[in-house]
CSV table of C-alpha atoms in Angstrom, one decimal:
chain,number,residue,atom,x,y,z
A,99,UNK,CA,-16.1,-103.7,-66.8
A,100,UNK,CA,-16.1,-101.4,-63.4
A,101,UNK,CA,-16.3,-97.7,-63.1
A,102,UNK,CA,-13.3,-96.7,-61.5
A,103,UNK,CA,-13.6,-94.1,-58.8
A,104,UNK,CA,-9.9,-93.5,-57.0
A,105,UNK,CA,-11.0,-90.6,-55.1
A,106,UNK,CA,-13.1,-92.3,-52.5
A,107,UNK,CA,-12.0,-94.5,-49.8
A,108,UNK,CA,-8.9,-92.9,-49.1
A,109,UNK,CA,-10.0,-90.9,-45.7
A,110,UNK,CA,-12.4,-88.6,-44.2
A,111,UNK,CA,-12.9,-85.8,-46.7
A,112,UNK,CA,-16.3,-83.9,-47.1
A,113,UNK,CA,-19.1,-85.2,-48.8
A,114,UNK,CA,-21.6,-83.3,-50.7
A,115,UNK,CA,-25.4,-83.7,-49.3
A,116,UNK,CA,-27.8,-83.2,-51.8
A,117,UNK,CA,-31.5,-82.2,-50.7
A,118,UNK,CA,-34.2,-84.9,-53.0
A,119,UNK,CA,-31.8,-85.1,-55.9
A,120,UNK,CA,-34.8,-87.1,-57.9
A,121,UNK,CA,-37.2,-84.5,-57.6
A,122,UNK,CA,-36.4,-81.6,-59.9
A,123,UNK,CA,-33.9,-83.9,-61.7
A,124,UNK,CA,-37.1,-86.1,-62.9
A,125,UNK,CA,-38.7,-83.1,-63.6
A,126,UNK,CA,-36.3,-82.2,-66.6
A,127,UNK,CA,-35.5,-85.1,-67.7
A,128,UNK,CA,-39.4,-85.4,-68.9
A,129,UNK,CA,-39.6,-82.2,-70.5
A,130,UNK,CA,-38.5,-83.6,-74.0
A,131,UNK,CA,-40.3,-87.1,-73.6
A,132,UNK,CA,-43.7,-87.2,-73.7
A,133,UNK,CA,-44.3,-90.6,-73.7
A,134,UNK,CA,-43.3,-90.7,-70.2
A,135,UNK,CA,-46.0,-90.9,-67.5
A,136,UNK,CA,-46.3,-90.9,-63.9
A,137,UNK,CA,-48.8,-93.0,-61.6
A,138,UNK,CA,-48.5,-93.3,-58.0
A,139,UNK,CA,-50.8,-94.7,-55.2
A,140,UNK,CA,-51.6,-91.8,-52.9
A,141,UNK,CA,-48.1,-91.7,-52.1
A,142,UNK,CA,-47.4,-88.5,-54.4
A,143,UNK,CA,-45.7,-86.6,-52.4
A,144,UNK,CA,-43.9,-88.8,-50.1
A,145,UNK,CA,-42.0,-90.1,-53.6
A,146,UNK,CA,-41.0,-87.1,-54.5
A,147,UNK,CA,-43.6,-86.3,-57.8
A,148,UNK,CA,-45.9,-84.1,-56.5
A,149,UNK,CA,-44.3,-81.2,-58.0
A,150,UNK,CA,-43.7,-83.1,-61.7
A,151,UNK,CA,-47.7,-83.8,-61.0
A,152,UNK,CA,-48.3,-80.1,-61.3
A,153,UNK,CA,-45.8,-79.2,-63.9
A,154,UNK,CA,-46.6,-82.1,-65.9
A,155,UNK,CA,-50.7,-82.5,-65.1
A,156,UNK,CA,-51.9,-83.9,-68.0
A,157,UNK,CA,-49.4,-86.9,-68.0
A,158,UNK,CA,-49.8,-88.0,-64.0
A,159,UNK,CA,-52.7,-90.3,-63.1
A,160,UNK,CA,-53.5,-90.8,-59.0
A,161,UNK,CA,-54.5,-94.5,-58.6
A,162,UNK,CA,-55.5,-94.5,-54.8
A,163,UNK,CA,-54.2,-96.6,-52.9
A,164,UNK,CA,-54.9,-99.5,-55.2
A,165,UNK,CA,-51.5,-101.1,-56.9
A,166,UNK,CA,-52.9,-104.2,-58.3
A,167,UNK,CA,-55.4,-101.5,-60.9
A,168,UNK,CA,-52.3,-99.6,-60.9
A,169,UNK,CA,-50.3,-102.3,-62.2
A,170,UNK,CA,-52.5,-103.1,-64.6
A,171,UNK,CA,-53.2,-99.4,-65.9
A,172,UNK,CA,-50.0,-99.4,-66.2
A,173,UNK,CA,-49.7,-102.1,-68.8
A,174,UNK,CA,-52.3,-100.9,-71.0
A,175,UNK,CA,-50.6,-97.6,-71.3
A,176,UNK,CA,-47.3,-99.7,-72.6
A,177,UNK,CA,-49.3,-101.5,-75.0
A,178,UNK,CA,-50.6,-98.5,-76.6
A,179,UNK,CA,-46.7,-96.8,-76.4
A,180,UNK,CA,-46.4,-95.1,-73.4
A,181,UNK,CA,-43.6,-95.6,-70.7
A,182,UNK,CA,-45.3,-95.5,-67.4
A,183,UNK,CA,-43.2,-94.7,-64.6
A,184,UNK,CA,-44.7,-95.9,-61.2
A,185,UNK,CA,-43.7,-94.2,-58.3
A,186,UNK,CA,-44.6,-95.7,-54.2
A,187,UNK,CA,-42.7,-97.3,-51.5
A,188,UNK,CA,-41.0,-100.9,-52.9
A,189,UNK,CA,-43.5,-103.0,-50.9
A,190,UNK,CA,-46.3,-101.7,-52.6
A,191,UNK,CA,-44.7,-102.7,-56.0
A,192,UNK,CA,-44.1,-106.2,-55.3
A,193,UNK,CA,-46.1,-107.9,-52.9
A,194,UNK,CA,-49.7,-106.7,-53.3
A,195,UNK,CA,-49.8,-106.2,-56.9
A,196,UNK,CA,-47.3,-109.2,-58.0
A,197,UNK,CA,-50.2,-111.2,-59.8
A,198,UNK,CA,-50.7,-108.2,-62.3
A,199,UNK,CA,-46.5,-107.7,-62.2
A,200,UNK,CA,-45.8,-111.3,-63.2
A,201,UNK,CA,-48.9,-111.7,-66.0
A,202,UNK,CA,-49.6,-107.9,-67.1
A,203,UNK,CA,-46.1,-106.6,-67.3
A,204,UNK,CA,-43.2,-109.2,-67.0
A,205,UNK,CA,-45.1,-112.0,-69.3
A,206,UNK,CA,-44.9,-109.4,-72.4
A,207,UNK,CA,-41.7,-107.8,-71.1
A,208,UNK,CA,-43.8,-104.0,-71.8
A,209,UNK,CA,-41.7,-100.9,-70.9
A,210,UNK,CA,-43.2,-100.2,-67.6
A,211,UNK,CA,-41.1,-98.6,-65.0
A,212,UNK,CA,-41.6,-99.7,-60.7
A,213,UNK,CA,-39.4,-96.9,-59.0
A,214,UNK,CA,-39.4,-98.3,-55.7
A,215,UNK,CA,-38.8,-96.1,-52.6
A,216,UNK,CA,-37.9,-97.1,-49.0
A,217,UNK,CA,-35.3,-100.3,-49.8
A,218,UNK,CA,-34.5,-102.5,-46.9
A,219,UNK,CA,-34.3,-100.7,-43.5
A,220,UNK,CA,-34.1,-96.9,-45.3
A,221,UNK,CA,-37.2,-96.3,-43.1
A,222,UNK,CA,-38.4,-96.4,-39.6
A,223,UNK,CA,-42.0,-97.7,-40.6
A,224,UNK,CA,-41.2,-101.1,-39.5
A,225,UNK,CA,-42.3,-104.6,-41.5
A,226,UNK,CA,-45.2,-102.9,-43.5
A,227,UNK,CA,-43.0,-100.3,-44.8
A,228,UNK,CA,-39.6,-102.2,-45.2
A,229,UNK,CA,-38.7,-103.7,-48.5
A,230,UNK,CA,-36.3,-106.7,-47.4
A,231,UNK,CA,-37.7,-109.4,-49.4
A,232,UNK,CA,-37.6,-107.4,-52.7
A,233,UNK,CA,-34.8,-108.8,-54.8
A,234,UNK,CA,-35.3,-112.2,-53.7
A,235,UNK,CA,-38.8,-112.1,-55.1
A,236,UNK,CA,-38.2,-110.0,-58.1
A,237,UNK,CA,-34.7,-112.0,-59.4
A,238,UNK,CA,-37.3,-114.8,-60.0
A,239,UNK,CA,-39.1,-112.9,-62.5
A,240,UNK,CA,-38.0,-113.2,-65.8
A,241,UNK,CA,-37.7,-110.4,-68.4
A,242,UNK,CA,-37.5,-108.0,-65.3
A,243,UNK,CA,-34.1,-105.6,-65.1
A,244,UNK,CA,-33.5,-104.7,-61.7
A,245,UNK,CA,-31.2,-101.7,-60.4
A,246,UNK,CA,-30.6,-100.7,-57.0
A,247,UNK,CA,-28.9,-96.5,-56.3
A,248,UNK,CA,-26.5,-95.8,-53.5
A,249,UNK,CA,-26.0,-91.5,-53.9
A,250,UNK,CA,-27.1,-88.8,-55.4
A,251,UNK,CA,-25.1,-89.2,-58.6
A,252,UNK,CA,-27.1,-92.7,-59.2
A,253,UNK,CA,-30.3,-91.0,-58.4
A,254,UNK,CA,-30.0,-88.5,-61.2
A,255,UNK,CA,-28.3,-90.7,-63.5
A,256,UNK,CA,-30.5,-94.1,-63.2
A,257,UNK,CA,-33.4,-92.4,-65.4
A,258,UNK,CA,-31.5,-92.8,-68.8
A,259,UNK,CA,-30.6,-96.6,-67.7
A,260,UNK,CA,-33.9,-97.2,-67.0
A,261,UNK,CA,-35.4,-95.2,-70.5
A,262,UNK,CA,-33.4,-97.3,-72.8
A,263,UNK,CA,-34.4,-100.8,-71.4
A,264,UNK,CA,-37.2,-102.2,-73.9
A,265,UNK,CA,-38.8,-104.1,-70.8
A,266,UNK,CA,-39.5,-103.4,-67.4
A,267,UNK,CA,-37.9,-102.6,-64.9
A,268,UNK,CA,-37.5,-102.4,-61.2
A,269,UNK,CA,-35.6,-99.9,-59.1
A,270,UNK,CA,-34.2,-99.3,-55.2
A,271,UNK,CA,-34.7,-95.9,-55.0
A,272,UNK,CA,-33.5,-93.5,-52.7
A,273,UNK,CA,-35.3,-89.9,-51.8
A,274,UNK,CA,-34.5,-87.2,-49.2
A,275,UNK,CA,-31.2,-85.8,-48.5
A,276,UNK,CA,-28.2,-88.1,-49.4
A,277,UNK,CA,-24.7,-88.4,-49.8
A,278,UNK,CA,-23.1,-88.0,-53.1
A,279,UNK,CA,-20.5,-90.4,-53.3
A,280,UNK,CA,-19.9,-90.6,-56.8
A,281,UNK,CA,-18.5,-88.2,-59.5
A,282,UNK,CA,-21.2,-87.2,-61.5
A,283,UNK,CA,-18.7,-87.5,-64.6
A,284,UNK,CA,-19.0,-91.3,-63.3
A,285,UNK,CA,-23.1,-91.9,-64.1
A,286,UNK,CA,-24.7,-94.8,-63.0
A,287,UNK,CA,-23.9,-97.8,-65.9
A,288,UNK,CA,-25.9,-100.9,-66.5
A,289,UNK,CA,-23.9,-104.6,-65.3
A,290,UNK,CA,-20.8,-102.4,-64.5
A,291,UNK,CA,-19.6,-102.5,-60.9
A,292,UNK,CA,-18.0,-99.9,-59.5
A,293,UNK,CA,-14.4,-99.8,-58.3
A,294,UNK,CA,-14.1,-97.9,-55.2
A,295,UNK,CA,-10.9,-97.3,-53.3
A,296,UNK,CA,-6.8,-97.4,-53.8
A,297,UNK,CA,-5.3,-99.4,-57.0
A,298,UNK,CA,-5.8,-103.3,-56.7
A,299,UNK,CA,-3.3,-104.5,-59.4
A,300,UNK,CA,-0.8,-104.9,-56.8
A,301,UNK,CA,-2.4,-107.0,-54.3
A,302,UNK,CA,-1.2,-110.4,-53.6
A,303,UNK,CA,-3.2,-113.8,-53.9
A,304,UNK,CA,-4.8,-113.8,-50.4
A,305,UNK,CA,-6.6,-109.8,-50.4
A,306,UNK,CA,-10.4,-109.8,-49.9
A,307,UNK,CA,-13.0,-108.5,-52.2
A,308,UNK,CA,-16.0,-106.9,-51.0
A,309,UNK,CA,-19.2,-106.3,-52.6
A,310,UNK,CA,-22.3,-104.5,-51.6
A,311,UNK,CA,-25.2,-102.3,-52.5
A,312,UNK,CA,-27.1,-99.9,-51.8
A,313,UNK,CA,-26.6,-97.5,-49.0
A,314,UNK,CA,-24.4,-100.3,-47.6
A,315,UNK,CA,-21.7,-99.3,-49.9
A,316,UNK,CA,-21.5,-96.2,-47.8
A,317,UNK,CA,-21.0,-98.1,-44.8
A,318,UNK,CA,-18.3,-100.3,-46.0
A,319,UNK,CA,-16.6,-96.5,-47.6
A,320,UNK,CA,-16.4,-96.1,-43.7
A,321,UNK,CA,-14.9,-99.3,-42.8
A,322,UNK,CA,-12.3,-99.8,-45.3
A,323,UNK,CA,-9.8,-96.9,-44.9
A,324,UNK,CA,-9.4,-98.2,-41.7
A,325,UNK,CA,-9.0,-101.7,-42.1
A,326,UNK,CA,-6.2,-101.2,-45.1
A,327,UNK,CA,-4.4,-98.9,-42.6
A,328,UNK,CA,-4.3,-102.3,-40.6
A,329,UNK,CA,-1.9,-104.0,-43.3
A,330,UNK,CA,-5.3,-105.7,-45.1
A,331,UNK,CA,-5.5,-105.7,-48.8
A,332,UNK,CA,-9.2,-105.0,-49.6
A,333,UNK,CA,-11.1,-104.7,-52.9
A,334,UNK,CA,-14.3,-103.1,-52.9
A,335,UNK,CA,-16.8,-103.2,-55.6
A,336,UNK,CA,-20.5,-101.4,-55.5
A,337,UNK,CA,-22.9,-102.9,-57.4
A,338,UNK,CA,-25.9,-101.2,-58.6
A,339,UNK,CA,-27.3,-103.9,-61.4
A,340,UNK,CA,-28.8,-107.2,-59.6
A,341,UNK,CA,-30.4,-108.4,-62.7
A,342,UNK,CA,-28.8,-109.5,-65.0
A,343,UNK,CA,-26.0,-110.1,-63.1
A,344,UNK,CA,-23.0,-111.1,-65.6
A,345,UNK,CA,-20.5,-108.3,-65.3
A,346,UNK,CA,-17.2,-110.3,-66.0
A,347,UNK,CA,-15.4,-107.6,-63.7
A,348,UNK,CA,-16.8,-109.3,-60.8
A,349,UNK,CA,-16.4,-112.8,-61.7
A,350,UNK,CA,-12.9,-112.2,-62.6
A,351,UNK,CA,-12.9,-110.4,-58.9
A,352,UNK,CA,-14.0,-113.0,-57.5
A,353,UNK,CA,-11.6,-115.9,-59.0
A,354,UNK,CA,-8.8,-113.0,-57.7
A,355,UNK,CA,-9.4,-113.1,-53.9
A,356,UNK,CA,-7.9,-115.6,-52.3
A,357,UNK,CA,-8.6,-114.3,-48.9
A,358,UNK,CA,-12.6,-114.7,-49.1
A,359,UNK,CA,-15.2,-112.4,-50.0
A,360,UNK,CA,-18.1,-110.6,-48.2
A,361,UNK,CA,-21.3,-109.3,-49.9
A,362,UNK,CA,-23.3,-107.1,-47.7
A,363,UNK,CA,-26.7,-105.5,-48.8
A,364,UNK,CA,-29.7,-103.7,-47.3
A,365,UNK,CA,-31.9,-107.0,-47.7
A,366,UNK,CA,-32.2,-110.3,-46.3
A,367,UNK,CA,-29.0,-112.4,-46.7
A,368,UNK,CA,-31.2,-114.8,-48.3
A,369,UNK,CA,-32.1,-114.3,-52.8
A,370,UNK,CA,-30.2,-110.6,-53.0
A,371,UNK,CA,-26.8,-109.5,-53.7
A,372,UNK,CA,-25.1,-112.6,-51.6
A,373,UNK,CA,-27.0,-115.0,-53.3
A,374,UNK,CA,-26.1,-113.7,-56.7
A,375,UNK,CA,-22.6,-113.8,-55.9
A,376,UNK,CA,-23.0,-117.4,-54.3
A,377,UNK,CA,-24.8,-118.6,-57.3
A,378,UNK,CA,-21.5,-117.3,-59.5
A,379,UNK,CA,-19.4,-119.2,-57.3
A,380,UNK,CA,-20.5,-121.8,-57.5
A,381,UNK,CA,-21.2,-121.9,-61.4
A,382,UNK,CA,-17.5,-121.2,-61.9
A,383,UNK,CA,-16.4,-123.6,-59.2
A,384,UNK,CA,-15.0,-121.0,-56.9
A,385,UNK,CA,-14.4,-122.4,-54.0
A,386,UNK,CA,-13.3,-119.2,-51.9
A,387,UNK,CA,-15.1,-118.7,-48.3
A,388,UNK,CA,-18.2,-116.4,-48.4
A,389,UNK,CA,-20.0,-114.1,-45.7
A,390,UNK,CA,-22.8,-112.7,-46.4
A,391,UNK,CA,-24.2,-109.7,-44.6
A,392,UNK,CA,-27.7,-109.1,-44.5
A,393,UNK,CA,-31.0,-109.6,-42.4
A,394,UNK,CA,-30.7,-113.3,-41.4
A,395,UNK,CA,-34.4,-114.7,-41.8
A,396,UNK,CA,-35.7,-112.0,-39.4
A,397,UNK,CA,-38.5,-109.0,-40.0
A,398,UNK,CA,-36.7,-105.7,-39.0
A,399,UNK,CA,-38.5,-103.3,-36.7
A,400,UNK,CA,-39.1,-99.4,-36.6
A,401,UNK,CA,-35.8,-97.5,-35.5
A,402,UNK,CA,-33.8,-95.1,-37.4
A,403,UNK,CA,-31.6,-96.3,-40.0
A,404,UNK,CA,-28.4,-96.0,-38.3
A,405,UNK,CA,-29.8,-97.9,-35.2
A,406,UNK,CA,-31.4,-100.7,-37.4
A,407,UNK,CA,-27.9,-100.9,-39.5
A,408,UNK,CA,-26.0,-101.2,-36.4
A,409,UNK,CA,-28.6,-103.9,-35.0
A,410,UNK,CA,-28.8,-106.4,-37.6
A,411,UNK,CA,-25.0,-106.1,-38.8
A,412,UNK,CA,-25.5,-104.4,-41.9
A,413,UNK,CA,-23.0,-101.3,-40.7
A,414,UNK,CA,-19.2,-100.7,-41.1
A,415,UNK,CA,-18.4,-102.1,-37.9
A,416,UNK,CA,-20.5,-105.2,-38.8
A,417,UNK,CA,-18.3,-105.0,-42.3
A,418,UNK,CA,-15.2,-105.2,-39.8
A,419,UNK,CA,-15.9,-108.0,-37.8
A,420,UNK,CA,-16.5,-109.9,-40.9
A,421,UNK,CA,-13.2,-109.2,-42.4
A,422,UNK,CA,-11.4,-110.3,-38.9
A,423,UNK,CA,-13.6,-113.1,-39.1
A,424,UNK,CA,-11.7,-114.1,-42.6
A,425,UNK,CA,-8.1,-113.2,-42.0
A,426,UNK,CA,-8.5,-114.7,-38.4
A,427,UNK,CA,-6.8,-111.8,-37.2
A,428,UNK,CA,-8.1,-108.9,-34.8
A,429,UNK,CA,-7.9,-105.4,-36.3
A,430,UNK,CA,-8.2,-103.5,-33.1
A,431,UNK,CA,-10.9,-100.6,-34.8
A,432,UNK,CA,-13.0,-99.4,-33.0
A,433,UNK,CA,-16.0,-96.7,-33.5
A,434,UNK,CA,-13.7,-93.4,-33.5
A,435,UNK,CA,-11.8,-95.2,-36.4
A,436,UNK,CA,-14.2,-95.5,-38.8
A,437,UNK,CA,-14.5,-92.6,-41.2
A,438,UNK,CA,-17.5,-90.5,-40.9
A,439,UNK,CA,-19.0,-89.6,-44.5
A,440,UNK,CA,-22.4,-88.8,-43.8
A,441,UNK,CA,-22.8,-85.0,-42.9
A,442,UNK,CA,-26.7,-85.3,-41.3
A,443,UNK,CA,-28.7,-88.1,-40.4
A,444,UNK,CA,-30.4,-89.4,-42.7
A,445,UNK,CA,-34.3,-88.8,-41.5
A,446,UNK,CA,-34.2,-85.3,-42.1
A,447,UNK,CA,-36.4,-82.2,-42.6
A,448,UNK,CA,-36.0,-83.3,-46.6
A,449,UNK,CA,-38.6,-85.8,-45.9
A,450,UNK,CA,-42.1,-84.9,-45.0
A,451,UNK,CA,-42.8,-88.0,-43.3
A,452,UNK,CA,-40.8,-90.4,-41.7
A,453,UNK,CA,-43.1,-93.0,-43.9
């Protein structure tokens, strides 16, 4: 099933920018739940919790910068039927602490919660910082749900997904200022892509679908307009659950497009969103081409997000190449063409720290 979302896609028209939509939004959501807890790794208020730490002090716990304890903290309080909610940047979810992840949480599939901040290129604090390996590692974990957010509206509405999963789960969270691209009448729905863009039902045989996630979905929102004004049919799906990944919307999406497909995530092209898609190819014998934008086997380095984007092809222009690249026909767009959604850049005063 897909969220359907007609009013996007269709031309430059303002976009709301909402200042840290997680942080007072979190703060509410816990008044009437109890059972939810907060632990972070000295990293309190660069997640966006420091201020639910003081309304809420009795029900936060500061692990220092230790995330292996932390992880394992974290699955005693699940045993004894508390929801912990941990909040640092993604790397520190995943690769120190993945021991205590795998045997601690995932084994017993307990209700533990990894909100994981600074996805993919999102910040400028280079390899240490940059979580582009995350999905490829955590898809191999069974028992593990994993989202990923692209606005504000997922932001705010990804808390009641998460609550209502009996086992963990891992998120790609976003903090700061943001776009909202997304009705908040549309709230963010486990294994349900998003349609984005005009009515598909009449496309013929040979249109392209694209997928992507992340703050990559805003990218291709810029590229799109501009490359249907060209005479290309193009479908665009966002997709915000990576695991499990059996929405029957997107399979039947991809049987549909006859004129190839292109995934394109804020991660390595390598275990993410194209290899998800690849793997449901090829278990339904779809034999339609597939380009896959992403990091190709390569750290990124510090930069600001719209200079990294543009660097490793993970931008709208990148998103336009690859669609001349499958209809073997030049589009002639260049930079002024592309539709401008975001209204300030997106390492802003909202953030503390760049890191």
């Amino acid at each position: 099933m897909t969220q359907q979302n007609p009013a996007t896609e269709e031309g430059p028209t303002p976009v709301e920018l909402v200042r840290r939509p997680h942080l007072q939004n979190f703060i509410d959501w816990s008044a009437d739940k109890p059972e939810v807890l907060v632990l972070t790794a000295d990293l309190t208020n660069s997640c966006e919790v420091g201020p639910w730490r003081d309304t809420y002090p009795e029900r936060y716990f500061s692990m220092g910068m230790a995330e292996q304890n932390m992880m394992g903290f974290a699955a005693g309080l699940a045993r004894e039927g508390f929801e912990p909610w941990l909040h640092t940047f993604a790397v520190f979810l995943y690769r120190r602490p993945l021991d205590q992840l795998l045997m601690s949480v995932a084994y017993p599939s307990l209700p533990v919660r990894l909100i994981g901040f600074l996805p993919g290129v999102t910040t400028p604090g280079g390899v240490t910082h940059q979580a582009i390996d995350d999905l490829a590692v955590l898809r191999a974990v069974p028992n593990l749900t994993i989202l990923s957010t692209g606005d504000a509206t997922e932001v705010e509405s990804v808390l009641d997904v998460i609550h209502a999963q009996p086992g963990p789960v891992y998120v790609r969270m976003l903090r700061g200022e943001m776009p909202r691209l997304f009705p908040q009448s549309e709230p963010f729905a486990l294994g349900r892509a998003r349609e984005l863009g005009p009515d598909h039902s009449a496309y013929g045989p040979d249109h392209v679908l694209v997928l992507t996630e992340g703050i990559c979905t805003e990218e291709a929102m810029r590229a799109l307009p501009a490359v249907r004004e060209r005479g290309v049919q193009v479908r665009h799906l966002h997709i915000s659950t990576l695991k499990p990944f059996d929405d029957a919307t997107v399979l039947d999406a991809l049987a549909a497009a006859g004129g190839g497909v292109v995934t394109m995530e804020n991660h390595l092209r390598t275990g993410g969103l194209g290899s998800a898609v690849a793997e449901v190819m090829a278990d339904a014998g779809i034999g339609t081409r597939l380009v896959r934008l992403g990091l190709d086997d390569t750290y990124a380095h510090g930069a600001s997000q719209g200079h990294l984007l543009a660097e490793y092809g993970l931008d709208a222009a990148a998103l336009v190449r690859a669609v001349e690249g499958l209809t073997g026909e030049p589009l002639g767009i260049t930079a002024e063409d592309l539709t401008e959604l975001r209204v300030a850049d997106v390492h802003s005063t909202a953030k503390a720290e760049a890191l």
